Amino acid sequence: TLIQAFEDRIMSKEEENASRKRKATEDSTLYLDTINRSVLDFDFEPACSVSLESSPHVYGCLVCGKFFRGRGRQTPAYTHSVDENHFVFVHLWKGTFHCLPDDYEIHDSSLADISAALHPTFTKEEIANLDSNTALARDLFGRRYLPGFVGLNNLNKTDCINATIQALVHVRPLRDYFLSRTHSDITIPNKKKGKPPHTMSPLVQAFGELVRKMWSDKRFK
């Protein structure tokens, strides 16, 4: 009957979709072995290494560590994945993981350390214990460091700015405020009733991200 044929078609479609999902999971598991954590450095500006464009749609290649814009056809990220056979990427703003050029999202618990290095987060308990912490953290290369006491590169006579930043990230109320937020918390409540919340300026957002990375014990470098 027509009804039976229709039901069979739906079942066939569901089985096809399930098969695709299984294959995608198997493929992504294989590709995860190609990730090279030693080349990942999320302290760089999230700008495409080809177009030099900074935008919310820049992806980091987890195989070579380079940044590329977009993930659709004709984009630098797509082209890089095809030319170099590098398949695993992370969205530098959202923190989501993607397989290119097939373009599907990857969900795997083994990527949690990369998420923590990209966008560190802190619990209230962790923030409260920061000043009493004396335990040294280790990076991927076995180097020990004390969270919060991380050096900054001198980018053409920026030593004075670096000294100022080092002082600011140790002002406890300021530090705790930014550590209690995440990279996606870009609004501040408006004290005026009925008014929309304020949006943090890019400078404030960048400073908050820097504070969280300097106090993180999950840095790769």
Short mmCIF file of C-alpha atoms in Angstrom, two decimals:
data_model
loop_
_atom_site.label_atom_id
_atom_site.label_comp_id
_atom_site.label_asym_id
_atom_site.label_seq_id
_atom_site.Cartn_x
_atom_site.Cartn_y
_atom_site.Cartn_z
CA THR A 1 0.00 0.00 0.00
CA LEU A 2 0.97 3.66 -0.28
CA ILE A 3 1.08 3.99 3.50
CA GLN A 4 3.40 0.99 3.83
CA ALA A 5 5.66 2.34 1.07
CA PHE A 6 5.75 5.72 2.78
CA GLU A 7 6.66 4.15 6.15
CA ASP A 8 9.36 2.02 4.48
CA ARG A 9 10.82 5.14 2.89
CA ILE A 10 10.92 6.94 6.24
CA MET A 11 12.58 3.93 7.89
CA SER A 12 15.13 3.77 5.08
CA LYS A 13 15.89 7.47 5.48
CA GLU A 14 16.31 7.13 9.24
CA GLU A 15 18.64 4.15 8.79
CA GLU A 16 20.66 6.12 6.22
CA ASN A 17 20.99 9.07 8.61
CA ALA A 18 21.99 6.76 11.46
CA SER A 19 24.59 5.12 9.21
CA ARG A 20 26.00 8.54 8.29
CA LYS A 21 26.23 9.53 11.94
CA ARG A 22 28.04 6.28 12.79
CA LYS A 23 30.47 6.82 9.93
CA ALA A 24 31.04 10.44 10.95
CA THR A 25 31.77 9.33 14.50
CA GLU A 26 34.20 6.66 13.30
CA ASP A 27 35.93 9.11 10.93
CA SER A 28 36.23 11.84 13.56
CA THR A 29 37.69 9.34 16.04
CA LEU A 30 40.36 8.48 13.49
CA TYR A 31 41.04 12.13 12.75
CA LEU A 32 41.42 12.99 16.45
CA ASP A 33 44.70 11.09 16.41
CA THR A 34 46.09 13.71 14.01
CA ILE A 35 45.70 16.54 16.54
CA ASN A 36 49.05 18.03 17.54
CA ARG A 37 48.62 19.82 20.85
CA SER A 38 52.25 20.93 20.96
CA VAL A 39 51.69 23.43 18.11
CA LEU A 40 48.48 24.92 19.50
CA ASP A 41 48.81 28.48 20.78
CA PHE A 42 45.57 30.30 21.50
CA ASP A 43 47.31 33.46 22.73
CA PHE A 44 47.64 34.75 19.17
CA GLU A 45 45.07 37.13 17.71
CA PRO A 46 42.28 35.09 16.06
CA ALA A 47 43.06 36.27 12.52
CA CYS A 48 43.11 34.24 9.30
CA SER A 49 46.68 33.37 8.29
CA VAL A 50 45.72 33.72 4.61
CA SER A 51 43.48 36.81 4.41
CA LEU A 52 44.72 38.35 7.70
CA GLU A 53 41.05 38.99 8.47
CA SER A 54 39.87 39.12 12.08
CA SER A 55 36.27 38.01 12.44
CA PRO A 56 34.02 35.85 14.63
CA HIS A 57 34.31 33.09 12.02
CA VAL A 58 37.96 32.10 12.33
CA TYR A 59 38.90 28.46 12.94
CA GLY A 60 42.08 26.99 14.34
CA CYS A 61 43.52 23.92 12.63
CA LEU A 62 44.28 21.42 15.39
CA VAL A 63 46.85 19.64 13.24
CA CYS A 64 49.20 22.51 12.36
CA GLY A 65 47.98 25.28 14.68
CA LYS A 66 47.28 27.86 11.95
CA PHE A 67 44.13 30.00 11.86
CA PHE A 68 41.79 30.18 8.87
CA ARG A 69 38.55 31.99 8.07
CA GLY A 70 35.26 30.18 7.43
CA ARG A 71 34.52 26.54 6.81
CA GLY A 72 32.35 26.58 3.67
CA ARG A 73 33.57 25.95 0.15
CA GLN A 74 35.97 28.55 -1.25
CA THR A 75 37.07 29.57 2.27
CA PRO A 76 40.70 29.34 3.45
CA ALA A 77 39.82 26.74 6.11
CA TYR A 78 38.09 24.48 3.58
CA THR A 79 40.94 24.83 1.08
CA HIS A 80 43.52 24.10 3.78
CA SER A 81 41.72 20.93 4.85
CA VAL A 82 41.64 19.65 1.26
CA ASP A 83 45.18 20.65 0.31
CA GLU A 84 46.91 19.53 3.51
CA ASN A 85 44.61 16.69 4.66
CA HIS A 86 44.08 18.44 7.98
CA PHE A 87 40.57 17.61 9.10
CA VAL A 88 39.99 18.80 12.68
CA PHE A 89 39.28 22.46 13.45
CA VAL A 90 38.05 24.50 16.40
CA HIS A 91 35.90 27.61 16.17
CA LEU A 92 38.04 30.14 18.06
CA TRP A 93 35.07 32.06 19.45
CA LYS A 94 32.42 29.39 20.08
CA GLY A 95 34.86 26.64 21.02
CA THR A 96 33.00 24.08 18.90
CA PHE A 97 34.94 21.39 17.03
CA HIS A 98 34.42 20.63 13.34
CA CYS A 99 35.58 18.12 10.76
CA LEU A 100 36.40 19.60 7.34
CA PRO A 101 35.83 19.37 4.46
CA ASP A 102 32.84 17.13 5.35
CA ASP A 103 31.61 19.92 7.64
CA TYR A 104 30.12 18.21 10.66
CA GLU A 105 30.51 19.02 14.34
CA ILE A 106 32.60 16.75 16.55
CA HIS A 107 31.62 15.88 20.12
CA ASP A 108 34.29 13.98 22.04
CA SER A 109 35.34 14.13 25.70
CA SER A 110 39.01 13.86 24.73
CA LEU A 111 38.83 17.45 23.44
CA ALA A 112 38.02 18.90 26.87
CA ASP A 113 41.63 19.94 27.52
CA ILE A 114 41.68 21.96 24.30
CA SER A 115 38.44 23.70 25.30
CA ALA A 116 39.98 24.54 28.68
CA ALA A 117 43.10 25.97 27.05
CA LEU A 118 41.10 27.98 24.53
CA HIS A 119 38.56 29.47 26.93
CA PRO A 120 39.46 28.89 30.62
CA THR A 121 36.64 28.97 33.15
CA PHE A 122 36.73 29.15 36.94
CA THR A 123 34.38 28.06 39.72
CA LYS A 124 33.70 30.26 42.74
CA GLU A 125 35.73 27.89 44.89
CA GLU A 126 38.72 28.05 42.54
CA ILE A 127 38.62 31.85 42.51
CA ALA A 128 38.45 31.99 46.32
CA ASN A 129 41.51 29.73 46.66
CA LEU A 130 43.74 31.49 44.14
CA ASP A 131 45.64 33.67 46.60
CA SER A 132 46.47 30.75 48.87
CA ASN A 133 47.49 28.44 46.04
CA THR A 134 51.18 27.50 45.88
CA ALA A 135 50.86 24.44 43.63
CA LEU A 136 52.73 24.69 40.37
CA ALA A 137 50.99 23.76 37.12
CA ARG A 138 52.67 22.03 34.18
CA ASP A 139 52.38 22.85 30.50
CA LEU A 140 52.59 20.29 27.69
CA PHE A 141 56.37 20.46 27.70
CA GLY A 142 56.69 19.73 31.41
CA ARG A 143 57.58 23.29 32.32
CA ARG A 144 56.28 24.36 35.72
CA TYR A 145 54.59 27.69 36.35
CA LEU A 146 52.49 29.36 39.01
CA PRO A 147 49.09 30.44 37.62
CA GLY A 148 48.81 34.20 37.59
CA PHE A 149 52.57 34.67 37.30
CA VAL A 150 52.94 34.21 33.56
CA GLY A 151 55.33 36.32 31.49
CA LEU A 152 54.15 38.42 28.57
CA ASN A 153 56.03 38.83 25.31
CA ASN A 154 57.58 42.21 24.55
CA LEU A 155 55.97 43.25 21.25
CA ASN A 156 58.16 46.14 20.13
CA LYS A 157 58.65 48.18 23.31
CA THR A 158 55.49 47.04 25.11
CA ASP A 159 57.34 46.35 28.36
CA CYS A 160 55.64 49.27 30.13
CA ILE A 161 52.21 48.04 29.05
CA ASN A 162 53.13 44.51 30.12
CA ALA A 163 54.10 45.77 33.59
CA THR A 164 50.77 47.59 33.89
CA ILE A 165 48.83 44.48 32.82
CA GLN A 166 50.75 42.34 35.33
CA ALA A 167 49.73 44.77 38.07
CA LEU A 168 46.09 44.92 36.99
CA VAL A 169 45.61 41.14 36.82
CA HIS A 170 46.65 40.96 40.49
CA VAL A 171 44.10 43.51 41.72
CA ARG A 172 41.84 41.02 43.43
CA PRO A 173 38.37 42.61 42.88
CA LEU A 174 39.18 43.25 39.21
CA ARG A 175 40.68 39.79 38.74
CA ASP A 176 37.83 37.98 40.46
CA TYR A 177 35.25 39.87 38.40
CA PHE A 178 36.72 38.73 35.10
CA LEU A 179 37.46 35.20 36.32
CA SER A 180 33.82 34.78 37.32
CA ARG A 181 32.75 35.48 33.74
CA THR A 182 33.27 33.51 30.53
CA HIS A 183 34.37 34.63 27.08
CA SER A 184 30.73 34.72 25.95
CA ASP A 185 29.62 37.03 28.79
CA ILE A 186 29.92 40.28 26.88
CA THR A 187 27.05 42.24 28.43
CA ILE A 188 26.71 44.17 31.69
CA PRO A 189 23.30 44.74 33.34
CA ASN A 190 21.97 48.28 32.99
CA LYS A 191 21.20 49.97 36.29
CA LYS A 192 18.43 51.96 34.64
CA LYS A 193 15.09 50.15 34.66
CA GLY A 194 13.83 48.98 31.31
CA LYS A 195 17.09 49.77 29.55
CA PRO A 196 19.00 47.12 27.55
CA PRO A 197 22.26 45.81 29.00
CA HIS A 198 25.56 47.44 28.11
CA THR A 199 27.90 45.60 25.76
CA MET A 200 31.53 45.31 26.77
CA SER A 201 33.97 47.02 24.45
CA PRO A 202 36.39 44.78 22.50
CA LEU A 203 39.20 46.07 24.72
CA VAL A 204 37.42 44.96 27.91
CA GLN A 205 36.56 41.59 26.37
CA ALA A 206 40.18 41.04 25.33
CA PHE A 207 41.43 42.02 28.78
CA GLY A 208 39.02 39.59 30.45
CA GLU A 209 40.21 36.77 28.19
CA LEU A 210 43.82 37.65 29.02
CA VAL A 211 43.11 37.58 32.76
CA ARG A 212 41.52 34.14 32.51
CA LYS A 213 44.40 32.75 30.46
CA MET A 214 47.07 34.15 32.77
CA TRP A 215 45.42 32.58 35.83
CA SER A 216 44.66 29.26 34.12
CA ASP A 217 46.41 26.07 35.25
CA LYS A 218 45.53 24.34 31.99
CA ARG A 219 47.79 26.22 29.60
CA PHE A 220 49.51 24.29 26.80
CA LYS A 221 52.48 26.69 26.74
#
